[in-house]
mmCIF file of C-alpha atoms and ligand atoms in Angstrom:
data_model
loop_
_atom_site.group_PDB
_atom_site.id
_atom_site.type_symbol
_atom_site.label_atom_id
_atom_site.label_comp_id
_atom_site.label_asym_id
_atom_site.label_seq_id
_atom_site.Cartn_x
_atom_site.Cartn_y
_atom_site.Cartn_z
ATOM 1 C CA MET A 1 0.007 0.010 -0.034
ATOM 2 C CA SER A 2 0.894 3.573 -0.780
ATOM 3 C CA THR A 3 2.264 6.146 1.802
ATOM 4 C CA ARG A 4 -0.831 8.126 3.141
ATOM 5 C CA PHE A 5 -0.093 11.474 4.406
ATOM 6 C CA LEU A 6 -2.856 14.322 5.606
ATOM 7 C CA VAL A 7 -2.292 17.553 5.067
ATOM 8 C CA THR A 8 -4.848 19.501 7.916
ATOM 9 C CA THR A 9 -4.325 23.111 6.039
ATOM 10 C CA ALA A 10 -2.662 22.884 2.572
ATOM 11 C CA ILE A 11 1.472 24.032 1.705
ATOM 12 C CA PRO A 12 3.485 25.923 -0.693
ATOM 13 C CA ASP A 13 5.320 23.530 -3.203
ATOM 14 C CA PRO A 14 7.372 22.299 -3.453
ATOM 15 C CA GLY A 15 5.773 20.689 -0.540
ATOM 16 C CA LEU A 16 2.919 19.056 -1.763
ATOM 17 C CA SER A 17 4.506 17.647 -4.731
ATOM 18 C CA LEU A 18 7.372 16.246 -3.015
ATOM 19 C CA LEU A 19 4.488 14.482 -0.966
ATOM 20 C CA GLU A 20 2.492 13.517 -3.780
ATOM 21 C CA GLU A 21 5.829 11.959 -5.735
ATOM 22 C CA ALA A 22 6.185 10.075 -2.002
ATOM 23 C CA GLY A 23 2.624 9.082 -1.612
ATOM 24 C CA THR A 24 -1.610 9.928 -1.848
ATOM 25 C CA VAL A 25 -2.378 13.823 0.154
ATOM 26 C CA THR A 26 -4.992 14.551 1.246
ATOM 27 C CA VAL A 27 -5.205 18.076 1.597
ATOM 28 C CA LEU A 28 -8.690 19.111 4.519
ATOM 29 C CA PRO A 29 -11.045 21.882 3.039
ATOM 30 C CA ALA A 30 -11.041 23.599 5.701
ATOM 31 C CA PRO A 31 -9.097 23.571 9.291
ATOM 32 C CA PRO A 32 -10.262 20.515 11.188
ATOM 33 C CA GLY A 33 -11.790 21.076 14.532
ATOM 34 C CA HIS A 34 -10.280 19.005 17.097
ATOM 35 C CA THR A 35 -12.546 15.749 17.603
ATOM 36 C CA HIS A 36 -12.370 15.166 14.712
ATOM 37 C CA LEU A 37 -8.472 15.460 13.705
ATOM 38 C CA THR A 38 -8.349 12.989 16.567
ATOM 39 C CA GLN A 39 -10.707 10.783 14.619
ATOM 40 C CA LEU A 40 -9.076 11.335 11.253
ATOM 41 C CA CYS A 41 -5.324 10.789 12.754
ATOM 42 C CA ALA A 42 -6.791 7.579 14.839
ATOM 43 C CA SER A 43 -8.719 6.432 12.026
ATOM 44 C CA GLY A 44 -5.509 4.239 10.390
ATOM 45 C CA ASP A 45 -5.727 6.043 6.725
ATOM 46 C CA TYR A 46 -2.312 7.696 7.094
ATOM 47 C CA ASP A 47 0.933 7.378 8.220
ATOM 48 C CA VAL A 48 1.769 10.954 8.660
ATOM 49 C CA VAL A 49 0.015 13.725 9.198
ATOM 50 C CA LEU A 50 1.416 17.367 8.588
ATOM 51 C CA THR A 51 -0.238 19.755 11.021
ATOM 52 C CA GLN A 52 -0.823 23.567 11.728
ATOM 53 C CA LEU A 53 0.268 25.761 14.494
ATOM 54 C CA ARG A 54 -3.290 26.039 15.168
ATOM 55 C CA ASP A 55 -3.429 22.272 15.118
ATOM 56 C CA THR A 56 -3.793 21.478 18.744
ATOM 57 C CA ILE A 57 -1.747 17.996 18.549
ATOM 58 C CA ASN A 58 -2.134 16.797 22.681
ATOM 59 C CA ALA A 59 -2.330 14.336 24.741
ATOM 60 C CA GLU A 60 -5.403 12.443 24.566
ATOM 61 C CA LEU A 61 -5.091 12.881 20.223
ATOM 62 C CA LEU A 62 -1.937 10.957 20.707
ATOM 63 C CA ALA A 63 -3.010 8.092 22.782
ATOM 64 C CA GLU A 64 -5.630 7.471 19.765
ATOM 65 C CA ALA A 65 -3.104 8.550 16.904
ATOM 66 C CA LYS A 66 -2.334 5.809 14.298
ATOM 67 C CA VAL A 67 0.422 8.131 12.889
ATOM 68 C CA LYS A 68 4.290 7.232 12.759
ATOM 69 C CA GLY A 69 4.894 11.294 12.689
ATOM 70 C CA VAL A 70 3.225 14.603 13.086
ATOM 71 C CA SER A 71 5.485 16.624 10.494
ATOM 72 C CA ASN A 72 4.394 20.757 12.396
ATOM 73 C CA TYR A 73 4.606 23.492 9.754
ATOM 74 C CA ALA A 74 6.536 26.367 12.112
ATOM 75 C CA VAL A 75 9.803 26.369 13.673
ATOM 76 C CA GLY A 76 7.953 26.652 17.336
ATOM 77 C CA TYR A 77 6.064 23.210 18.629
ATOM 78 C CA ASN A 78 4.240 24.108 21.569
ATOM 79 C CA ASN A 79 0.811 23.231 19.538
ATOM 80 C CA ILE A 80 2.493 19.710 20.254
ATOM 81 C CA ASP A 81 2.754 17.898 23.089
ATOM 82 C CA ILE A 82 5.779 16.366 22.800
ATOM 83 C CA ASP A 83 6.146 13.975 25.536
ATOM 84 C CA ALA A 84 2.891 12.068 24.709
ATOM 85 C CA ALA A 85 4.380 11.910 21.328
ATOM 86 C CA THR A 86 7.112 10.308 22.547
ATOM 87 C CA ALA A 87 5.468 7.638 24.846
ATOM 88 C CA HIS A 88 3.156 6.479 22.109
ATOM 89 C CA GLY A 89 7.021 6.298 19.530
ATOM 90 C CA ILE A 90 5.103 9.037 17.692
ATOM 91 C CA LEU A 91 8.095 11.389 16.117
ATOM 92 C CA VAL A 92 7.872 15.035 15.301
ATOM 93 C CA GLY A 93 9.636 17.044 12.678
ATOM 94 C CA ASN A 94 9.650 21.464 12.541
ATOM 95 C CA THR A 95 11.437 23.570 10.107
ATOM 96 C CA PRO A 96 14.377 25.664 11.707
ATOM 97 C CA GLY A 97 16.760 27.602 10.159
ATOM 98 C CA VAL A 98 14.948 29.014 7.646
ATOM 99 C CA LEU A 99 12.965 31.247 9.106
ATOM 100 C CA THR A 100 15.484 33.021 11.359
ATOM 101 C CA ASP A 101 16.575 35.539 9.377
ATOM 102 C CA ALA A 102 13.189 36.918 7.961
ATOM 103 C CA THR A 103 11.649 36.741 11.878
ATOM 104 C CA ALA A 104 14.230 38.969 13.097
ATOM 105 C CA ASP A 105 13.841 41.731 9.661
ATOM 106 C CA VAL A 106 9.767 41.496 11.536
ATOM 107 C CA ALA A 107 11.625 41.867 15.214
ATOM 108 C CA LEU A 108 13.512 45.042 13.126
ATOM 109 C CA ALA A 109 10.772 46.206 11.871
ATOM 110 C CA LEU A 110 8.451 46.145 14.850
ATOM 111 C CA ILE A 111 11.040 47.693 17.093
ATOM 112 C CA LEU A 112 11.419 50.515 13.388
ATOM 113 C CA ALA A 113 7.867 51.228 13.655
ATOM 114 C CA THR A 114 7.429 51.240 17.873
ATOM 115 C CA GLY A 115 10.336 53.764 17.732
ATOM 116 C CA ARG A 116 9.310 55.818 14.906
ATOM 117 C CA ARG A 117 6.298 55.715 15.183
ATOM 118 C CA VAL A 118 5.601 54.967 11.026
ATOM 119 C CA VAL A 119 2.151 53.300 11.737
ATOM 120 C CA GLU A 120 0.691 56.274 13.916
ATOM 121 C CA GLY A 121 2.277 58.795 10.559
ATOM 122 C CA ASP A 122 1.015 56.387 7.778
ATOM 123 C CA ARG A 123 -2.961 56.603 9.235
ATOM 124 C CA MET A 124 -2.303 60.782 9.944
ATOM 125 C CA VAL A 125 -1.256 60.589 6.004
ATOM 126 C CA ARG A 126 -4.368 58.328 5.226
ATOM 127 C CA GLU A 127 -7.023 60.195 6.675
ATOM 128 C CA GLY A 128 -6.199 63.978 5.059
ATOM 129 C CA ARG A 129 -4.658 65.075 9.026
ATOM 130 C CA PHE A 130 -1.221 66.051 7.879
ATOM 131 C CA THR A 131 -1.039 69.698 7.743
ATOM 132 C CA GLY A 132 2.442 70.164 6.870
ATOM 133 C CA TRP A 133 5.654 69.736 8.165
ATOM 134 C CA GLU A 134 6.148 70.971 11.989
ATOM 135 C CA PRO A 135 9.058 71.065 14.679
ATOM 136 C CA GLU A 136 6.783 68.594 16.322
ATOM 137 C CA LEU A 137 4.640 66.463 14.878
ATOM 138 C CA LEU A 138 4.982 62.278 15.676
ATOM 139 C CA LEU A 139 8.501 63.297 17.927
ATOM 140 C CA GLY A 140 9.198 58.945 18.364
ATOM 141 C CA ARG A 141 12.012 57.824 20.534
ATOM 142 C CA ASP A 142 16.153 56.866 18.561
ATOM 143 C CA VAL A 143 16.834 53.771 17.643
ATOM 144 C CA THR A 144 20.593 54.534 17.338
ATOM 145 C CA GLY A 145 22.442 54.147 20.856
ATOM 146 C CA ALA A 146 18.906 53.021 22.390
ATOM 147 C CA THR A 147 19.921 50.151 24.440
ATOM 148 C CA LEU A 148 18.291 46.280 23.239
ATOM 149 C CA GLY A 149 17.105 43.841 25.479
ATOM 150 C CA LEU A 150 16.992 39.895 24.183
ATOM 151 C CA ALA A 151 15.149 37.323 26.361
ATOM 152 C CA GLY A 152 16.392 34.676 24.993
ATOM 153 C CA PHE A 153 19.800 33.434 23.037
ATOM 154 C CA GLY A 154 18.891 31.130 20.341
ATOM 155 C CA ARG A 155 19.665 31.461 16.225
ATOM 156 C CA ILE A 156 16.175 34.307 15.721
ATOM 157 C CA ALA A 157 17.622 36.751 18.825
ATOM 158 C CA ARG A 158 21.493 36.297 17.869
ATOM 159 C CA ALA A 159 20.205 37.506 13.995
ATOM 160 C CA THR A 160 17.813 40.053 15.665
ATOM 161 C CA ALA A 161 21.290 41.251 17.670
ATOM 162 C CA ARG A 162 23.144 41.250 14.471
ATOM 163 C CA ARG A 163 20.995 43.375 12.423
ATOM 164 C CA ALA A 164 20.941 46.557 15.883
ATOM 165 C CA LEU A 165 24.724 46.099 16.173
ATOM 166 C CA ALA A 166 24.529 47.506 12.541
ATOM 167 C CA PHE A 167 21.805 49.902 14.184
ATOM 168 C CA GLY A 168 24.539 51.179 16.310
ATOM 169 C CA MET A 169 22.108 49.746 19.429
ATOM 170 C CA THR A 170 23.675 48.136 22.863
ATOM 171 C CA VAL A 171 22.995 44.127 23.080
ATOM 172 C CA LEU A 172 21.935 42.744 26.407
ATOM 173 C CA PHE A 173 20.968 39.454 26.335
ATOM 174 C CA ALA A 174 19.216 36.772 28.832
ATOM 175 C CA PRO A 175 19.874 33.402 27.249
ATOM 176 C CA ARG A 176 16.900 31.622 29.122
ATOM 177 C CA PRO A 177 15.235 33.653 31.173
ATOM 178 C CA PRO A 178 13.691 33.873 33.972
ATOM 179 C CA SER A 179 16.510 31.640 34.841
ATOM 180 C CA HIS A 180 20.122 32.414 34.777
ATOM 181 C CA ARG A 181 22.670 30.410 32.381
ATOM 182 C CA VAL A 182 26.133 32.110 31.904
ATOM 183 C CA VAL A 183 27.168 31.862 28.438
ATOM 184 C CA GLY A 184 30.424 31.652 27.472
ATOM 185 C CA ASP A 185 33.359 33.938 24.847
ATOM 186 C CA GLU A 186 33.173 30.413 22.770
ATOM 187 C CA GLU A 187 29.507 30.198 22.586
ATOM 188 C CA LEU A 188 29.067 33.469 22.261
ATOM 189 C CA GLY A 189 31.413 33.100 19.233
ATOM 190 C CA GLU A 190 31.077 36.401 16.732
ATOM 191 C CA PHE A 191 29.436 38.303 19.559
ATOM 192 C CA ALA A 192 31.976 37.830 21.813
ATOM 193 C CA GLY A 193 32.888 41.556 23.220
ATOM 194 C CA ARG A 194 29.923 42.902 21.162
ATOM 195 C CA VAL A 195 26.956 42.204 23.588
ATOM 196 C CA THR A 196 26.395 42.204 27.323
ATOM 197 C CA GLN A 197 24.946 39.043 29.397
ATOM 198 C CA ALA A 198 22.122 40.519 32.007
ATOM 199 C CA THR A 199 20.169 38.254 34.542
ATOM 200 C CA TRP A 200 16.110 38.149 33.433
ATOM 201 C CA ASP A 201 15.511 41.517 36.031
ATOM 202 C CA GLU A 202 18.109 43.243 35.473
ATOM 203 C CA LEU A 203 17.617 43.035 31.724
ATOM 204 C CA VAL A 204 14.167 44.031 32.145
ATOM 205 C CA GLU A 205 15.433 47.037 33.679
ATOM 206 C CA ALA A 206 18.011 48.291 31.703
ATOM 207 C CA SER A 207 16.065 47.944 27.751
ATOM 208 C CA ASP A 208 14.292 50.653 25.851
ATOM 209 C CA TYR A 209 13.771 47.624 23.441
ATOM 210 C CA LEU A 210 13.220 44.877 25.250
ATOM 211 C CA SER A 211 12.507 41.814 22.658
ATOM 212 C CA LEU A 212 11.196 38.620 23.707
ATOM 213 C CA HIS A 213 13.092 35.035 21.662
ATOM 214 C CA VAL A 214 11.899 31.887 24.066
ATOM 215 C CA PRO A 215 10.105 29.118 23.316
ATOM 216 C CA LEU A 216 6.559 29.255 24.876
ATOM 217 C CA THR A 217 6.822 26.295 27.503
ATOM 218 C CA GLU A 218 5.999 25.984 31.223
ATOM 219 C CA ALA A 219 8.355 27.934 32.482
ATOM 220 C CA THR A 220 8.389 31.326 30.026
ATOM 221 C CA HIS A 221 4.587 31.215 30.402
ATOM 222 C CA HIS A 222 3.453 35.311 30.944
ATOM 223 C CA LEU A 223 7.193 36.295 31.861
ATOM 224 C CA VAL A 224 5.921 38.869 30.946
ATOM 225 C CA ASP A 225 3.034 40.033 33.660
ATOM 226 C CA ALA A 226 2.235 42.763 35.622
ATOM 227 C CA ASP A 227 5.328 43.121 37.808
ATOM 228 C CA VAL A 228 7.531 42.448 35.344
ATOM 229 C CA LEU A 229 5.872 46.243 32.892
ATOM 230 C CA ALA A 230 5.757 48.096 36.029
ATOM 231 C CA ARG A 231 10.091 47.429 36.601
ATOM 232 C CA MET A 232 10.099 48.369 32.852
ATOM 233 C CA LYS A 233 11.635 51.947 32.213
ATOM 234 C CA PRO A 234 8.326 54.578 31.347
ATOM 235 C CA GLY A 235 10.114 55.090 28.281
ATOM 236 C CA ALA A 236 10.276 51.003 26.750
ATOM 237 C CA VAL A 237 8.789 49.003 24.331
ATOM 238 C CA LEU A 238 8.348 45.439 24.559
ATOM 239 C CA ILE A 239 8.656 43.910 21.258
ATOM 240 C CA ASN A 240 7.361 39.797 20.753
ATOM 241 C CA THR A 241 7.570 38.155 17.304
ATOM 242 C CA ALA A 242 7.750 35.169 19.706
ATOM 243 C CA ARG A 243 4.243 33.469 20.869
ATOM 244 C CA GLY A 244 1.339 35.420 22.710
ATOM 245 C CA PRO A 245 1.580 33.770 25.828
ATOM 246 C CA ILE A 246 5.143 34.754 27.017
ATOM 247 C CA VAL A 247 3.057 37.828 27.508
ATOM 248 C CA ASP A 248 -0.359 38.750 30.052
ATOM 249 C CA GLU A 249 -1.585 40.399 27.409
ATOM 250 C CA ARG A 250 -4.704 41.966 29.804
ATOM 251 C CA ALA A 251 -1.600 43.490 32.130
ATOM 252 C CA LEU A 252 0.505 45.042 28.659
ATOM 253 C CA VAL A 253 -2.713 46.672 27.896
ATOM 254 C CA GLN A 254 -3.094 48.067 31.372
ATOM 255 C CA ALA A 255 0.559 48.948 31.669
ATOM 256 C CA LEU A 256 0.354 51.029 28.131
ATOM 257 C CA ARG A 257 -2.992 52.899 28.786
ATOM 258 C CA GLU A 258 -1.204 53.416 32.478
ATOM 259 C CA GLY A 259 1.413 54.793 30.634
ATOM 260 C CA GLN A 260 3.755 52.512 32.503
ATOM 261 C CA ILE A 261 5.383 51.623 29.262
ATOM 262 C CA ALA A 262 5.585 53.184 25.577
ATOM 263 C CA ALA A 263 4.787 51.485 23.369
ATOM 264 C CA ALA A 264 4.440 47.602 21.917
ATOM 265 C CA GLY A 265 5.054 46.022 18.779
ATOM 266 C CA LEU A 266 3.665 42.521 18.418
ATOM 267 C CA ASP A 267 3.019 39.898 15.970
ATOM 268 C CA VAL A 268 1.840 37.075 18.367
ATOM 269 C CA TYR A 269 -2.001 37.012 20.313
ATOM 270 C CA GLU A 270 -2.200 35.495 23.647
ATOM 271 C CA ASP A 271 -5.689 33.522 22.312
ATOM 272 C CA GLU A 272 -5.198 34.207 18.325
ATOM 273 C CA PRO A 273 -6.204 35.885 16.563
ATOM 274 C CA ARG A 274 -8.079 37.701 19.224
ATOM 275 C CA LEU A 275 -6.791 40.385 21.140
ATOM 276 C CA ALA A 276 -7.369 41.219 24.259
ATOM 277 C CA PRO A 277 -9.699 44.420 25.012
ATOM 278 C CA GLY A 278 -8.267 47.512 24.449
ATOM 279 C CA LEU A 279 -4.690 46.417 22.203
ATOM 280 C CA ALA A 280 -6.214 47.679 19.074
ATOM 281 C CA GLU A 281 -7.432 50.854 20.059
ATOM 282 C CA LEU A 282 -4.024 52.259 21.705
ATOM 283 C CA PRO A 283 -2.072 54.183 19.013
ATOM 284 C CA SER A 284 1.282 53.030 21.043
ATOM 285 C CA THR A 285 0.917 49.448 19.456
ATOM 286 C CA VAL A 286 1.593 48.086 16.019
ATOM 287 C CA LEU A 287 0.389 45.110 14.893
ATOM 288 C CA LEU A 288 0.631 42.598 13.191
ATOM 289 C CA PRO A 289 -1.303 39.485 11.948
ATOM 290 C CA HIS A 290 1.434 36.352 13.427
ATOM 291 C CA VAL A 291 3.785 37.088 9.800
ATOM 292 C CA GLY A 292 7.376 36.697 10.826
ATOM 293 C CA SER A 293 7.893 34.006 8.421
ATOM 294 C CA ALA A 294 5.639 34.904 5.305
ATOM 295 C CA THR A 295 7.525 35.464 2.369
ATOM 296 C CA VAL A 296 7.230 33.089 -0.319
ATOM 297 C CA ALA A 297 11.029 31.943 -0.183
ATOM 298 C CA VAL A 298 11.098 30.880 3.493
ATOM 299 C CA ARG A 299 7.073 30.087 3.541
ATOM 300 C CA ALA A 300 8.825 27.755 0.317
ATOM 301 C CA GLU A 301 11.517 26.225 2.105
ATOM 302 C CA MET A 302 9.127 25.476 5.321
ATOM 303 C CA ALA A 303 6.693 23.877 3.211
ATOM 304 C CA ARG A 304 9.792 21.603 1.681
ATOM 305 C CA LEU A 305 11.179 20.086 4.912
ATOM 306 C CA ALA A 306 7.979 19.832 6.835
ATOM 307 C CA ALA A 307 7.590 17.621 3.942
ATOM 308 C CA LEU A 308 11.560 15.744 3.551
ATOM 309 C CA ASN A 309 10.238 15.700 7.719
ATOM 310 C CA ALA A 310 7.180 13.625 7.063
ATOM 311 C CA VAL A 311 8.396 11.825 3.620
ATOM 312 C CA ALA A 312 11.186 10.057 6.153
ATOM 313 C CA MET A 313 8.781 9.591 9.006
ATOM 314 C CA ALA A 314 6.231 7.533 6.149
ATOM 315 C CA GLU A 315 8.863 5.986 5.300
ATOM 316 C CA GLY A 316 10.369 4.362 8.634
ATOM 317 C CA ARG A 317 13.147 6.577 8.807
ATOM 318 C CA LEU A 318 14.065 9.782 11.385
ATOM 319 C CA PRO A 319 12.770 12.875 9.791
ATOM 320 C CA PRO A 320 15.998 15.424 8.849
ATOM 321 C CA HIS A 321 14.943 17.557 11.580
ATOM 322 C CA PRO A 322 13.446 15.580 14.296
ATOM 323 C CA VAL A 323 11.730 16.957 17.421
ATOM 324 C CA ASN A 324 12.381 13.874 19.767
ATOM 325 C CA PRO A 325 14.240 11.153 18.132
ATOM 326 C CA GLU A 326 14.155 9.362 21.187
ATOM 327 C CA ALA A 327 10.716 8.759 19.800
ATOM 328 C CA ALA A 328 11.949 6.140 17.415
ATOM 329 C CA ARG A 329 12.643 2.789 18.612
HETATM 330 C C1 GLV B 1 5.750 30.507 13.407
HETATM 331 O O1 GLV B 1 5.551 30.746 14.711
HETATM 332 C C2 GLV B 1 6.913 29.363 13.804
HETATM 333 O O2 GLV B 1 7.426 28.560 14.696
HETATM 334 O O3 GLV B 1 7.273 28.955 12.264
HETATM 335 C C1 GLV B 2 14.137 28.937 15.650
HETATM 336 O O1 GLV B 2 14.705 28.825 15.410
HETATM 337 C C2 GLV B 2 15.467 29.815 17.139
HETATM 338 O O2 GLV B 2 16.722 29.090 17.773
HETATM 339 O O3 GLV B 2 15.740 31.502 17.659
#
């Protein structure tokens, strides 16, 4: 019998064509609800399921699943219970590396857009409220010379640091907030002597721009809460291109309203696609629809990796990018 793939949402080429070369592909016409997806995975009709971040692959689904692997079309995999997958011998693959620069570009875009009030300005011009050059029109905050605090120091944080250094920012980082870990010069590589390590508390208090680059785990859920927001500088800006639930979004709205911090640039939300009440009404927020990896070339590369992962798992091999290689028994 030929290999059978279940694809919850169509992905760009060359993803689907690689799957079609390897077997039979079923692409669902609309994103499945949780019960429907659980039934499909339990049916025995599919060898591998190719999932999106909005598909919740929890312990209950995995306990019934008869698939060999789950290929997630993302680098993050907080939508999948990895321990449960491993316990059931189900491999999980992801798409690391290919979206690093694109996501760092969006972090920089949000730093520049919040600092220099790009979206407020655009709105003013479109709405006919621009009446000529004025000495104090839309004064923003400097980017050059400002301190950027990076929460996390993985691939995307490093790519953001590289860009920020080119803009003349001072770069601090806390590698695994909220806990502390000392990063030696060897691990720092090209950044040795150019960026400064800080504790999470120091980072919170010293940053003009605080940018989040940690995975979503129990330890990082609400890493930025009311207490952290209260300890940030009054003129500080929060940038989130990682995962929404790392920030207590209601507390963020409150802190922005009360002027505890100055602005926020967000690409991700706590309860996507819903927004915390009041967030969209604040002129000091720049809000993007989770587009960190959204370039034509990056999405095609992600599709290629997700398909290669899926084909390998269907054929009983380790995928090129396994999240839980220990599941192969
Ligand atoms: C996108 O958010 C990803 O994790 O790839
Ligand atoms: C993701 O690719 C990261 O390591 O930051």
